[in-house]
Amino acid sequence: MAERAAPGGAGPEAAAPVPAGAQVPELSREEKLQLRKEKKQQKKKKKSEKGPGAEPPEPGTPSEPGQPQAVHPTSLPALADGPGGTEKPAGGKSKAELRAERRAKQEAERAQKQAKKAEQSQAATPAKPRLTPTEPQSVVKRLPEHVQVDDPAAQKKLAKKLERQQVPLRQDYGTKVNLFSHLHQYSRKKPLTQQMSIPSTVIHPAVVRLGLQYSQGIINGSNARCIALLEVFKQLIRDYSTPPNDELSRDLVAKLKPHISFLNQCRPLSASMGNAIKFLKKEISCLPDTLREEEAKEKLQDTIDKYLREKILLAAEAISKSAFEKINNNDVILVYGCSSLVNRTLCDAHVEKGRAFRVIVVDSRPRLEGRDTLRRLVRKGIHCTYVMINAISYVLPEVTKVLLGAHALLANGSVMSRVGTSQIALVSKAYNVPVLVCCETYKFCERVQTDSFVSNELDDPDDLIVLRKGQAQLSGWAENKSLRLLNLVYDVTPPDLVDMVITDLGMIPCTSVPVVLRVKNVDQ
Amino acid sequence: MEFQAVVMAAGGGSRMTDLTSSIPKPLLPVGNRPLLWYPLNLLERAGFEEVIVITRKEIQKVLNLDTKMKLDFVCISDNMDMGTADSLRHIHQKIKTDVLVLSCDLITDVDLYKVVDLFRTHDATLSMLMKKTHEPTEGVPGQKGKKKPVEQRDFIGVDDTGKRLLFMANEADLDEELVIKRSILQKHPRMHVRTGLMDAHLYCLKKYVVDFLVENRTITSLRSELIPHLVRKQFSSPTSLQQGQDNKEEDQKKKDQASLDIYSFIKEDNSLLKPAPDNSCWNDRRGDMNETLHEGKVRCYVHIMKEGLCFRVNTLGLYIEANRQVPKLLLNLGLEEPLVHLSAQVTDRGMVGSDSIVGSSTQVGEKTSIKHSIIGNMCTIKDKVKITNCIIMNSVTIEEGCCLQGSVICHNAVIEKGAEIKDCLIGSDQRLETKAKHVNEVIVGTEQLMEI
C-alpha cells in the first residue's frame, strides 16, 4: 500500500537527520507542524478519494521556512506519488481498509513522536500539553497555578513568590478525590490569619477583612465579591501614598500584587474579579505622568466608580428590563440557587411591572443558597415553591421557563455556574423547557472549558458533615483511608443546553460570546 | 494601622487585699515573673509592636520586663479613683484606631487571631473572650471552712453558632426573672444561655466606642457598664429625632440624649459594605425575613474557649491555681529558661520536684525537699526543710527544719526554725517565731489590715 508506506517512509527519514544541540527545538516544532499539515492533507485526500476528483495534493505549497528542506522534499514526492498511485482503485477501497490505513498512519506518527522525545534531552516541559506557537509572535499559553497543585515545581514557584510578597501560604486540607487532586482544598477553620501577625502590617486591614469574609463565606456570589473587591481597592488607593522617586502608575500596581495574592489564597479569585483586576491594572498603568498624586488617585477612584456603575449596576438594570420581556403572565419560572441578577429581575418584574407569575426555587446541599432566594422573593410577595434538586423532574412538567444566573461565560459559549446548574439545564432540555441565562458582559472570560474538571474550586469538605440529633455520621471521615469527600463549587454547562443568554448588550445566543469578547477587546 | 493594644495595670486587686496590700497586683509574681508579663507576652507573640500600659507611678518605677515591644506607660495617680472606662477616656487622644483592651491579670494561651477574626469578619463593634470556669479545687489559705465565696453569676446568651453575643446580664442587676426582649428572639429563635462562663476581660473595641465613651462620662467601668450596654444596644433601635418636632426645648433635650447614643458615633463610611451584602447570600440568622447581613449597626461577638488556659488572677484561690498551671504554660510557649534557675545553688537536685520552679540566686540547703512549689529569687532556704505546694516570693528566709504546706509566703518574710505552716498566707516582711504552728491563717502586718 503506497499510501501507508509513504508516511512510514517519511517518518524514519524525518527522524534520522535531526541534529543534536541548539537546533533541536526548532526542528521538532517544524517537524510537528509539518506532520500536522501532512495529516490534514491525508484526510483531505481520503475524502477526495471516495469521489472521483483526484486533485494533486498540496503539501508542496505550505511555507517551509528554513532548515528542514532536506527532509521534507523527499517525503513530499513520496506523498505526491501515493495518492496519485491509489487514485485509480478508489472505488475499490472499503471502509474497513480506510480505517486500517488511518490507524496505521497514527501508529507511525506516534512512533515518530516517541523517537523524537527520546532524542530530545530537555525533559523540563510539564506533563500538560503546551500549545506550540504557530508563528514566532503568537502567545504561549501557560497554565495558571491554581490548577497545578499536584505539580511540585509549580507549587515551589508559588511559595517563593508568596514569600517574596510576604503573604502566608495556605495549606491544603484533607485528602482530595483523585480526579481533583490538581486543585486546592482549604479548610474554613484554618484561616490565613493564623499565620499573620495581629495587627496586620503588610496587608492593608481592609483587605484582611475582605479576605476573611471571602473565606468564611460571608460575601459570596460573583457580583457581591466583585463589588466588595472594588470598594476595597478604592480604599487602598485612598490610603496609598507614592514613595519618593517613584511613579504612581508603576508603584501602585506593584503594591496591589501582594494584596491580590492574599485574596487569592483566601479564596480563588472569580472570573468577574479577575476581569475587574485586569481593568484596574490597565487603568493604573495608563495614567499620564503629568498628574499629581491627588489628582491621579481621584481619577482612579472615579474610574472604579464608573466601572462599578456601568458594568455591574446599570448592566443589572438593563438585564432586568430585557428579561422582563420574556416573562409573561401566568408563567412558572424555575430558578436555582441564589443569583443576584435573577432575584433582581424577578423582584422588578413583580413589584414594578406587576406581572403575575410564580416561581419554583430549586436548592441543593451543602450551601442551601435557595433559602436566601426564597426569603428575598417571598418578602416581595412572589408566590414561591421550594424544592430540592432531586425533585426537578417532578416539577419541570409545569415549568414554562428556567432562569439561571452565571458565574462566568466562557469563550466557547459554555456557562460556568454553581454546581447543579448543568443538571438543571440538561433535564430542562429533556422536557423542552427553554433555559435562559442572565449574565453581565464583564463576566465574559477568554477561557475555554468543555468539562468541569480542569478548572474548578473545591470547597471545605467538612461542610458536607451534617449534624442530626447531635450526631455527625461523617465526622471521622479523615481517619477512614478509603473515604474522600468532595465539595465542588462550579460546573460547566455546554452551550447547546442553553437557549439564550441575556446580557446588557441584548439577548444573544451562546455562540456569540466570542464575538462579544472580540468587540470588547477592540474597544479597549 | 489596624489595632492598638492597651493593658490596664492600674487596678488594685480589690478581691485579694491580703496579697495586694503590700505588692501591687501587676507585680505579683506568678511563676517568678510579674503578673504583667503574661498579657504583654501574649501581645508580643501575636505580633504587636507597641502597647500602651496604663499603670500607677510606683509600679512603673519598679517594673523591668524583657520585652521587644515598645511600651508606652501612662501613669495615673493613685488618689484618682479611675475605673477602666475612665482610664480609656484618659488616653483617648492616643487612640487612633480600633483598640484591643487587656487586663493585667489575664494569663492565657488563647490564639488571639480567633478573637480578632470575629471582630474583622463581621465588622463587629465588640469582640471578647470567655472561658468556662472551673472552681479551684485546692483549699485557699485563710478561708475558714468549705464555704465557697458566692460570686454573682453572669447570664450570657449566645446564638446557635455560639459566636454572636445576644444577651448579657449579671445576677445582681436582675430581680427575680431573666427578661429577654422579643426582638432578640424574633431574630434569633435559638439562644443558648450559659452561666458558667468567665469573662477574660479581653475586648476588641471599635474606635467609635472610645469616642462614645469620651462624650458619655457616666460610664466608669468597661466590664460592668459598657459591655452590657453595647450588648443591649444591638437590638434596640437608635433613638430617632423625628419623633415629633413640637417643642423646641424637647427637641433640644432629645438632641442631647441622642448625642449620647452610640449610633451617632458610628461613622457612615460603612457604605463600603452596603451593596455587597445585598447581593451576597449569607445569612446570620434564620428567625425572620429581614435583610440578613449585619442589619443592625452594633454587633457583639464572643469567642468561647473550649480548651487551653485562661485565668484572671483576681482572687487568692485563682492566684494559687495560676501558679500551679503556669509551668505548663511556660513550657508550651517554649521559653528556654530551665525550671531551676542557673544561678540558684541547690545542694540536692534530686529533692527538687520536676514541676517546681526555683528562682535566681536562691540558696537551697541540704535534705530540703521542694515539691510542686515555686520559689522566688534571692531566697535562702536552710537544711531539712520540707516545702510542698507552696508559693514563696522573693528574698524569703526559711530556717532549718521548717515544714511548709500549701502556703503563700510573700516578700522578705522570715520563718524561724522548726515552724510548721499549713494553708497559710504570710504577708510581706513578716517574721514568724521559732516553732510556730499555724494552720489556715492569714498573717499580715497590722498596717495592712483593712480599716472598717
Short mmCIF file of C-alpha atoms in Angstrom, two decimals, chain B residues 12-450:
data_model
loop_
_atom_site.label_atom_id
_atom_site.label_comp_id
_atom_site.label_asym_id
_atom_site.label_seq_id
_atom_site.Cartn_x
_atom_site.Cartn_y
_atom_site.Cartn_z
CA GLY B 12 -5.93 47.48 92.89
CA GLY B 13 -6.78 43.84 93.20
CA SER B 14 -9.65 44.51 95.50
CA ARG B 15 -10.53 40.90 95.90
CA MET B 16 -7.26 39.80 97.30
CA THR B 17 -6.19 42.58 99.56
CA ASP B 18 -4.07 40.31 101.70
CA LEU B 19 -1.67 39.95 98.86
CA THR B 20 -2.06 43.22 97.11
CA SER B 21 -1.80 45.48 100.15
CA SER B 22 1.95 45.06 100.09
CA ILE B 23 2.55 44.21 96.47
CA PRO B 24 0.69 45.93 93.65
CA LYS B 25 -1.26 43.46 91.53
CA PRO B 26 0.68 43.87 88.28
CA LEU B 27 3.87 43.00 90.11
CA LEU B 28 2.60 39.86 91.82
CA PRO B 29 4.97 37.07 90.91
CA VAL B 30 3.44 34.19 89.08
CA GLY B 31 5.98 31.56 88.14
CA ASN B 32 8.64 34.06 89.14
CA ARG B 33 7.57 36.61 86.60
CA PRO B 34 5.48 39.68 87.34
CA LEU B 35 1.84 39.24 86.51
CA LEU B 36 2.04 41.99 83.93
CA TRP B 37 4.46 39.96 81.87
CA TYR B 38 1.78 37.50 80.79
CA PRO B 39 -0.58 39.76 78.85
CA LEU B 40 2.40 41.55 77.37
CA ASN B 41 3.83 38.25 76.27
CA LEU B 42 0.51 37.34 74.69
CA LEU B 43 0.55 40.54 72.69
CA GLU B 44 4.15 40.09 71.71
CA ARG B 45 3.50 36.58 70.44
CA ALA B 46 0.58 37.81 68.40
CA GLY B 47 2.80 40.31 66.66
CA PHE B 48 2.08 43.63 68.32
CA GLU B 49 4.93 46.05 68.35
CA GLU B 50 3.60 48.77 70.57
CA VAL B 51 1.48 48.62 73.68
CA ILE B 52 0.01 51.35 75.84
CA VAL B 53 0.18 50.38 79.51
CA ILE B 54 -1.96 52.31 81.96
CA THR B 55 -0.49 51.98 85.39
CA ARG B 56 0.46 53.77 88.57
CA LYS B 57 3.71 55.58 89.09
CA GLU B 58 5.14 53.31 91.71
CA ILE B 59 4.60 50.29 89.53
CA GLN B 60 6.33 51.79 86.56
CA LYS B 61 9.41 52.57 88.63
CA VAL B 62 9.85 49.03 89.78
CA LEU B 63 8.93 47.30 86.59
CA ASN B 64 11.56 45.94 84.29
CA LEU B 65 10.36 43.49 81.73
CA ASP B 66 12.44 41.98 78.99
CA THR B 67 10.24 42.53 76.04
CA LYS B 68 10.93 43.64 72.49
CA MET B 69 7.81 45.73 72.25
CA LYS B 70 7.71 49.42 72.74
CA LEU B 71 5.81 50.06 75.97
CA ASP B 72 4.12 53.40 76.35
CA PHE B 73 3.43 53.88 80.03
CA VAL B 74 0.63 56.20 81.01
CA CYS B 75 0.59 56.91 84.70
CA ILE B 76 -2.48 57.80 86.63
CA SER B 77 -2.08 58.88 90.16
CA ASP B 78 -3.28 56.77 92.98
CA ASN B 79 -5.79 59.12 94.51
CA MET B 80 -7.90 59.34 91.37
CA ASP B 81 -10.34 56.52 91.59
CA MET B 82 -10.49 55.57 87.98
CA GLY B 83 -12.45 52.74 86.52
CA THR B 84 -11.32 51.01 83.35
CA ALA B 85 -13.56 53.13 81.17
CA ASP B 86 -12.25 56.25 82.85
CA SER B 87 -8.71 55.18 82.04
CA LEU B 88 -9.66 54.66 78.42
CA ARG B 89 -11.18 58.11 78.36
CA HIS B 90 -7.98 59.48 79.83
CA ILE B 91 -5.89 58.22 76.94
CA HIS B 92 -8.42 58.77 74.22
CA GLN B 93 -6.15 61.13 72.36
CA LYS B 94 -3.61 58.40 71.87
CA ILE B 95 -6.18 56.11 70.37
CA LYS B 96 -6.42 56.47 66.62
CA THR B 97 -7.69 53.10 65.50
CA ASP B 98 -9.60 50.15 66.86
CA VAL B 99 -8.36 49.13 70.27
CA LEU B 100 -7.64 45.83 71.99
CA VAL B 101 -8.05 46.18 75.75
CA LEU B 102 -6.48 43.68 78.12
CA SER B 103 -6.40 43.46 81.83
CA CYS B 104 -3.06 42.97 83.54
CA ASP B 105 -4.24 39.89 85.39
CA LEU B 106 -5.01 37.79 82.32
CA ILE B 107 -2.94 34.66 81.85
CA THR B 108 -3.94 32.76 78.75
CA ASP B 109 -2.61 30.87 75.80
CA VAL B 110 -5.51 31.61 73.51
CA ASP B 111 -4.88 32.10 69.82
CA LEU B 112 -5.54 35.77 69.60
CA TYR B 113 -6.43 35.57 65.94
CA LYS B 114 -9.64 33.73 66.82
CA VAL B 115 -10.97 36.67 68.78
CA VAL B 116 -9.69 39.23 66.32
CA ASP B 117 -11.02 37.34 63.31
CA LEU B 118 -14.55 37.57 64.67
CA PHE B 119 -14.02 41.27 65.03
CA ARG B 120 -12.74 41.65 61.48
CA THR B 121 -15.03 39.28 59.64
CA HIS B 122 -18.30 40.62 60.94
CA ASP B 123 -17.14 44.22 61.25
CA ALA B 124 -18.18 43.91 64.87
CA THR B 125 -18.41 46.65 67.47
CA LEU B 126 -17.12 44.38 70.20
CA SER B 127 -15.39 41.07 70.29
CA MET B 128 -14.46 39.41 73.56
CA LEU B 129 -13.06 36.24 75.02
CA MET B 130 -14.69 33.94 77.52
CA LYS B 131 -13.92 30.60 79.08
CA LYS B 132 -15.76 28.04 81.03
CA THR B 133 -14.84 28.50 84.68
CA HIS B 134 -13.72 25.72 86.86
CA GLU B 135 -13.66 26.12 90.56
CA PRO B 136 -10.24 25.87 92.11
CA THR B 137 -10.10 22.56 93.86
CA GLU B 138 -7.46 23.19 96.45
CA GLY B 139 -8.19 24.99 99.62
CA VAL B 140 -7.45 28.63 99.87
CA PRO B 141 -5.39 29.87 102.76
CA GLY B 142 -7.28 31.91 105.19
CA GLN B 143 -10.56 30.52 104.14
CA LYS B 144 -12.47 29.28 107.11
CA GLY B 145 -14.34 26.14 106.27
CA LYS B 146 -15.55 24.89 102.97
CA LYS B 147 -17.70 27.88 102.25
CA LYS B 148 -17.33 28.86 98.63
CA PRO B 149 -17.45 32.55 98.01
CA VAL B 150 -20.72 33.37 96.34
CA GLU B 151 -19.89 35.29 93.23
CA GLN B 152 -22.62 36.91 91.33
CA ARG B 153 -23.40 34.81 88.30
CA ASP B 154 -23.36 36.14 84.79
CA PHE B 155 -26.00 35.07 82.34
CA ILE B 156 -24.63 35.01 78.82
CA GLY B 157 -26.90 34.36 75.86
CA VAL B 158 -25.32 33.30 72.56
CA ASP B 159 -26.91 32.35 69.28
CA ASP B 160 -26.85 28.99 67.58
CA THR B 161 -23.38 29.33 66.15
CA GLY B 162 -22.04 30.18 69.58
CA LYS B 163 -20.35 33.31 68.33
CA ARG B 164 -22.85 36.10 68.42
CA LEU B 165 -23.48 37.60 71.81
CA LEU B 166 -27.17 38.21 72.27
CA PHE B 167 -27.65 38.80 75.91
CA MET B 168 -25.56 39.57 78.95
CA ALA B 169 -26.79 40.25 82.45
CA ASN B 170 -25.38 39.90 85.90
CA GLU B 171 -27.41 38.35 88.63
CA ALA B 172 -27.02 41.48 90.68
CA ASP B 173 -28.90 43.52 88.12
CA LEU B 174 -31.81 41.20 87.87
CA ASP B 175 -34.66 40.99 90.34
CA GLU B 176 -36.10 37.56 90.09
CA GLU B 177 -36.59 36.89 86.43
CA LEU B 178 -34.46 36.93 83.38
CA VAL B 179 -36.12 39.26 80.90
CA ILE B 180 -35.35 38.75 77.23
CA LYS B 181 -36.62 41.15 74.63
CA ARG B 182 -38.91 39.81 71.99
CA SER B 183 -36.92 41.42 69.21
CA ILE B 184 -33.95 39.25 70.09
CA LEU B 185 -35.97 36.08 69.91
CA GLN B 186 -37.58 37.13 66.68
CA LYS B 187 -34.27 37.48 65.02
CA HIS B 188 -32.55 34.58 66.69
CA PRO B 189 -35.10 31.98 67.69
CA ARG B 190 -32.49 29.69 69.19
CA MET B 191 -30.49 31.14 72.01
CA HIS B 192 -28.24 29.28 74.41
CA VAL B 193 -27.98 30.82 77.87
CA ARG B 194 -24.91 29.90 79.84
CA THR B 195 -23.87 30.73 83.36
CA GLY B 196 -20.54 29.10 83.91
CA LEU B 197 -18.52 31.45 81.77
CA MET B 198 -15.73 33.67 82.94
CA ASP B 199 -15.04 36.89 81.14
CA ALA B 200 -11.38 37.16 80.30
CA HIS B 201 -11.50 40.94 80.05
CA LEU B 202 -10.01 40.92 76.58
CA TYR B 203 -12.02 43.25 74.38
CA CYS B 204 -11.64 44.38 70.80
CA LEU B 205 -13.46 47.66 70.51
CA LYS B 206 -14.07 49.87 67.55
CA LYS B 207 -12.77 53.39 67.62
CA TYR B 208 -16.20 54.93 67.76
CA VAL B 209 -16.82 53.20 71.07
CA VAL B 210 -13.92 55.16 72.53
CA ASP B 211 -15.40 58.34 71.07
CA PHE B 212 -18.71 57.42 72.63
CA LEU B 213 -17.00 56.91 76.00
CA VAL B 214 -15.41 60.32 75.78
CA GLU B 215 -18.79 62.00 75.45
CA ASN B 216 -20.61 59.77 77.84
CA ARG B 217 -19.00 60.39 81.18
CA THR B 218 -21.39 58.31 83.21
CA ILE B 219 -19.78 55.05 82.24
CA THR B 220 -16.89 54.22 84.54
CA SER B 221 -16.23 50.55 84.10
CA LEU B 222 -15.84 48.61 80.92
CA ARG B 223 -16.84 45.25 82.23
CA SER B 224 -19.87 46.11 84.25
CA GLU B 225 -21.28 49.04 82.31
CA LEU B 226 -20.03 49.47 78.80
CA ILE B 227 -20.16 45.88 77.63
CA PRO B 228 -23.72 45.17 78.78
CA HIS B 229 -24.75 48.49 77.27
CA LEU B 230 -23.31 47.53 73.89
CA VAL B 231 -24.91 44.11 74.02
CA ARG B 232 -28.26 45.67 74.76
CA LYS B 233 -27.85 48.25 72.02
CA GLN B 234 -27.61 45.56 69.38
CA PHE B 235 -31.31 45.06 69.34
CA SER B 236 -32.65 48.47 70.21
CA SER B 237 -33.23 50.97 67.51
CA PRO B 238 -31.38 54.25 67.55
CA THR B 239 -33.33 57.00 69.27
CA SER B 240 -34.71 58.91 66.36
CA LEU B 241 -35.01 62.62 66.23
CA GLN B 242 -38.11 62.51 64.16
CA GLN B 243 -40.47 61.80 66.99
CA GLY B 244 -42.43 64.97 66.65
CA GLN B 245 -40.96 68.39 66.31
CA ASP B 246 -43.43 70.16 68.51
CA ASN B 247 -41.41 71.73 71.22
CA LYS B 248 -38.07 73.27 70.63
CA GLU B 249 -36.98 72.55 74.16
CA GLU B 250 -37.97 68.96 73.95
CA ASP B 251 -36.13 68.76 70.73
CA GLN B 252 -33.02 70.08 72.35
CA LYS B 253 -33.25 67.59 75.16
CA LYS B 254 -33.77 64.80 72.72
CA LYS B 255 -30.80 66.02 70.79
CA ASP B 256 -28.69 65.86 73.89
CA GLN B 257 -29.88 62.40 74.60
CA ALA B 258 -29.37 61.30 71.07
CA SER B 259 -25.87 62.57 71.01
CA LEU B 260 -25.12 60.20 73.83
CA ASP B 261 -26.46 57.37 71.75
CA ILE B 262 -23.73 55.30 70.29
CA TYR B 263 -25.37 55.21 66.89
CA SER B 264 -24.49 58.81 66.34
CA PHE B 265 -20.85 57.91 66.64
CA ILE B 266 -20.86 55.23 64.05
CA LYS B 267 -19.45 56.90 61.01
CA GLU B 268 -21.20 56.33 57.76
CA ASP B 269 -18.16 55.06 55.97
CA ASN B 270 -19.73 51.68 56.27
CA SER B 271 -21.07 52.40 52.84
CA LEU B 272 -18.20 50.15 51.87
CA LEU B 273 -20.20 47.13 52.76
CA LYS B 274 -23.53 48.33 51.56
CA PRO B 275 -24.09 47.00 48.06
CA ALA B 276 -22.11 43.82 48.55
CA PRO B 277 -24.20 42.25 51.27
CA ASP B 278 -27.35 42.93 49.34
CA ASN B 279 -26.06 40.68 46.65
CA SER B 280 -24.48 38.12 48.90
CA CYS B 281 -26.44 35.15 50.10
CA TRP B 282 -25.06 34.74 53.58
CA ASN B 283 -27.42 34.80 56.44
CA ASP B 284 -26.58 35.16 60.08
CA ARG B 285 -29.94 34.07 61.35
CA ARG B 286 -32.98 32.09 60.44
CA GLY B 287 -35.50 33.83 62.55
CA ASP B 288 -37.07 36.45 60.38
CA MET B 289 -37.23 37.59 56.83
CA ASN B 290 -35.46 40.87 57.14
CA GLU B 291 -32.28 41.76 55.41
CA THR B 292 -29.85 39.49 56.99
CA LEU B 293 -26.34 40.51 56.66
CA HIS B 294 -25.50 42.73 59.56
CA GLU B 295 -28.70 44.67 59.67
CA GLY B 296 -28.05 46.27 62.99
CA LYS B 297 -25.08 48.53 63.18
CA VAL B 298 -23.91 47.35 66.56
CA ARG B 299 -22.76 43.77 66.71
CA CYS B 300 -21.13 41.94 69.57
CA TYR B 301 -19.27 38.70 69.21
CA VAL B 302 -17.69 36.36 71.69
CA HIS B 303 -15.14 33.60 71.35
CA ILE B 304 -15.69 30.92 73.96
CA MET B 305 -12.54 28.95 74.59
CA LYS B 306 -13.03 25.27 74.99
CA GLU B 307 -9.55 24.13 75.82
CA GLY B 308 -6.42 25.82 76.90
CA LEU B 309 -5.52 28.04 79.77
CA CYS B 310 -7.31 31.18 80.62
CA PHE B 311 -7.10 32.73 84.06
CA ARG B 312 -7.85 36.00 85.61
CA VAL B 313 -5.79 36.29 88.71
CA ASN B 314 -8.09 38.33 90.86
CA THR B 315 -8.62 36.17 93.93
CA LEU B 316 -6.22 34.31 96.13
CA GLY B 317 -7.52 30.94 95.05
CA LEU B 318 -7.02 31.82 91.41
CA TYR B 319 -3.57 33.14 92.17
CA ILE B 320 -2.56 29.81 93.64
CA GLU B 321 -4.18 27.96 90.77
CA ALA B 322 -2.37 30.13 88.26
CA ASN B 323 0.94 29.40 89.88
CA ARG B 324 0.24 25.76 89.58
CA GLN B 325 -0.65 25.91 85.90
CA VAL B 326 1.99 28.34 84.81
CA PRO B 327 4.90 25.87 84.46
CA LYS B 328 2.86 24.05 81.83
CA LEU B 329 2.13 27.29 80.04
CA LEU B 330 5.74 28.37 80.04
CA LEU B 331 6.70 25.01 78.64
CA ASN B 332 4.18 25.32 75.83
CA LEU B 333 5.47 28.74 74.99
CA GLY B 334 8.85 27.19 74.51
CA LEU B 335 10.59 29.53 76.84
CA GLU B 336 14.04 28.27 77.28
CA GLU B 337 14.61 29.04 80.90
CA PRO B 338 15.12 25.95 82.94
CA LEU B 339 12.81 25.48 85.82
CA VAL B 340 15.62 25.63 88.30
CA HIS B 341 17.49 28.81 87.58
CA LEU B 342 21.11 28.54 86.71
CA SER B 343 22.31 30.81 89.42
CA ALA B 344 20.42 29.02 92.13
CA GLN B 345 22.54 26.90 94.40
CA VAL B 346 20.64 23.77 95.14
CA THR B 347 22.57 21.17 97.06
CA ASP B 348 20.31 18.23 96.49
CA ARG B 349 18.97 18.47 92.96
CA GLY B 350 17.11 15.25 93.39
CA MET B 351 14.98 16.65 96.13
CA VAL B 352 13.55 19.36 93.94
CA GLY B 353 10.42 18.15 92.17
CA SER B 354 10.17 18.21 88.40
CA ASP B 355 7.49 20.86 88.25
CA SER B 356 8.92 23.20 90.82
CA ILE B 357 10.46 26.48 89.89
CA VAL B 358 13.42 27.86 91.75
CA GLY B 359 14.37 31.47 91.12
CA SER B 360 17.76 33.03 90.56
CA SER B 361 20.33 33.42 93.32
CA THR B 362 18.35 31.25 95.66
CA GLN B 363 20.18 29.03 98.04
CA VAL B 364 18.64 25.76 98.99
CA GLY B 365 20.23 23.73 101.76
CA GLU B 366 20.71 20.01 102.17
CA LYS B 367 17.96 17.49 102.59
CA THR B 368 15.43 20.07 101.63
CA SER B 369 12.57 18.74 99.58
CA ILE B 370 10.67 21.04 97.31
CA LYS B 371 7.58 19.63 95.62
CA HIS B 372 5.07 21.41 93.37
CA SER B 373 6.29 24.75 94.57
CA ILE B 374 7.53 28.00 93.25
CA ILE B 375 10.46 29.61 94.99
CA GLY B 376 11.31 33.19 94.17
CA ASN B 377 14.62 34.95 93.64
CA MET B 378 17.27 35.53 96.27
CA CYS B 379 15.67 33.27 98.84
CA THR B 380 17.58 31.46 101.48
CA ILE B 381 16.27 28.08 102.43
CA LYS B 382 18.24 26.21 105.03
CA ASP B 383 18.56 22.49 105.57
CA LYS B 384 15.97 19.91 106.31
CA VAL B 385 13.07 21.98 105.15
CA LYS B 386 10.02 20.41 103.58
CA ILE B 387 8.16 22.59 101.14
CA THR B 388 5.07 21.21 99.43
CA ASN B 389 2.61 23.09 97.25
CA CYS B 390 3.87 26.49 98.28
CA ILE B 391 4.43 29.81 96.65
CA ILE B 392 7.41 31.60 98.05
CA MET B 393 8.20 35.05 96.79
CA ASN B 394 11.49 36.91 96.67
CA SER B 395 14.04 37.34 99.40
CA VAL B 396 12.39 35.00 101.86
CA THR B 397 14.43 33.31 104.54
CA ILE B 398 13.38 29.95 105.80
CA GLU B 399 15.39 28.48 108.64
CA GLU B 400 16.11 24.85 109.37
CA GLY B 401 13.61 22.20 110.00
CA CYS B 402 10.56 24.06 108.79
CA CYS B 403 7.65 22.34 107.22
CA LEU B 404 5.54 24.36 104.84
CA GLN B 405 2.45 23.11 103.11
CA GLY B 406 0.01 24.80 100.79
CA SER B 407 1.02 28.27 101.80
CA VAL B 408 1.82 31.57 100.24
CA ILE B 409 4.76 33.43 101.68
CA CYS B 410 5.27 36.97 100.49
CA HIS B 411 8.39 39.02 100.00
CA ASN B 412 11.04 39.38 102.66
CA ALA B 413 9.33 37.17 105.17
CA VAL B 414 11.42 35.28 107.69
CA ILE B 415 10.36 31.97 109.07
CA GLU B 416 12.35 30.80 112.05
CA LYS B 417 13.45 27.30 112.86
CA GLY B 418 11.06 24.48 113.28
CA ALA B 419 7.96 26.29 112.17
CA GLU B 420 5.06 24.31 110.80
CA ILE B 421 2.89 26.22 108.42
CA LYS B 422 -0.12 24.73 106.70
CA ASP B 423 -2.50 26.55 104.37
CA CYS B 424 -1.45 29.97 105.49
CA LEU B 425 -0.81 33.28 103.92
CA ILE B 426 2.19 35.03 105.39
CA GLY B 427 2.30 38.67 104.39
CA SER B 428 5.39 40.66 103.40
CA ASP B 429 8.08 41.44 105.90
CA GLN B 430 6.57 39.21 108.49
CA ARG B 431 8.63 37.30 110.93
CA LEU B 432 7.41 34.08 112.39
CA GLU B 433 8.84 32.94 115.67
CA THR B 434 10.56 29.59 116.12
CA LYS B 435 8.48 26.51 116.33
CA ALA B 436 5.41 28.40 115.30
CA LYS B 437 2.47 26.31 114.29
CA HIS B 438 -0.10 27.89 112.03
CA VAL B 439 -2.91 26.21 110.24
CA ASN B 440 -5.21 28.03 107.87
CA GLU B 441 -4.33 31.52 108.97
CA VAL B 442 -3.62 34.83 107.35
CA ILE B 443 -0.72 36.61 108.99
CA VAL B 444 -0.23 40.12 107.79
CA GLY B 445 1.05 43.25 109.37
CA THR B 446 -1.37 45.41 111.32
CA GLU B 447 -0.97 48.33 108.98
CA GLN B 448 -2.21 46.19 106.16
CA LEU B 449 -5.43 45.22 107.79
CA MET B 450 -8.43 46.89 106.33
#
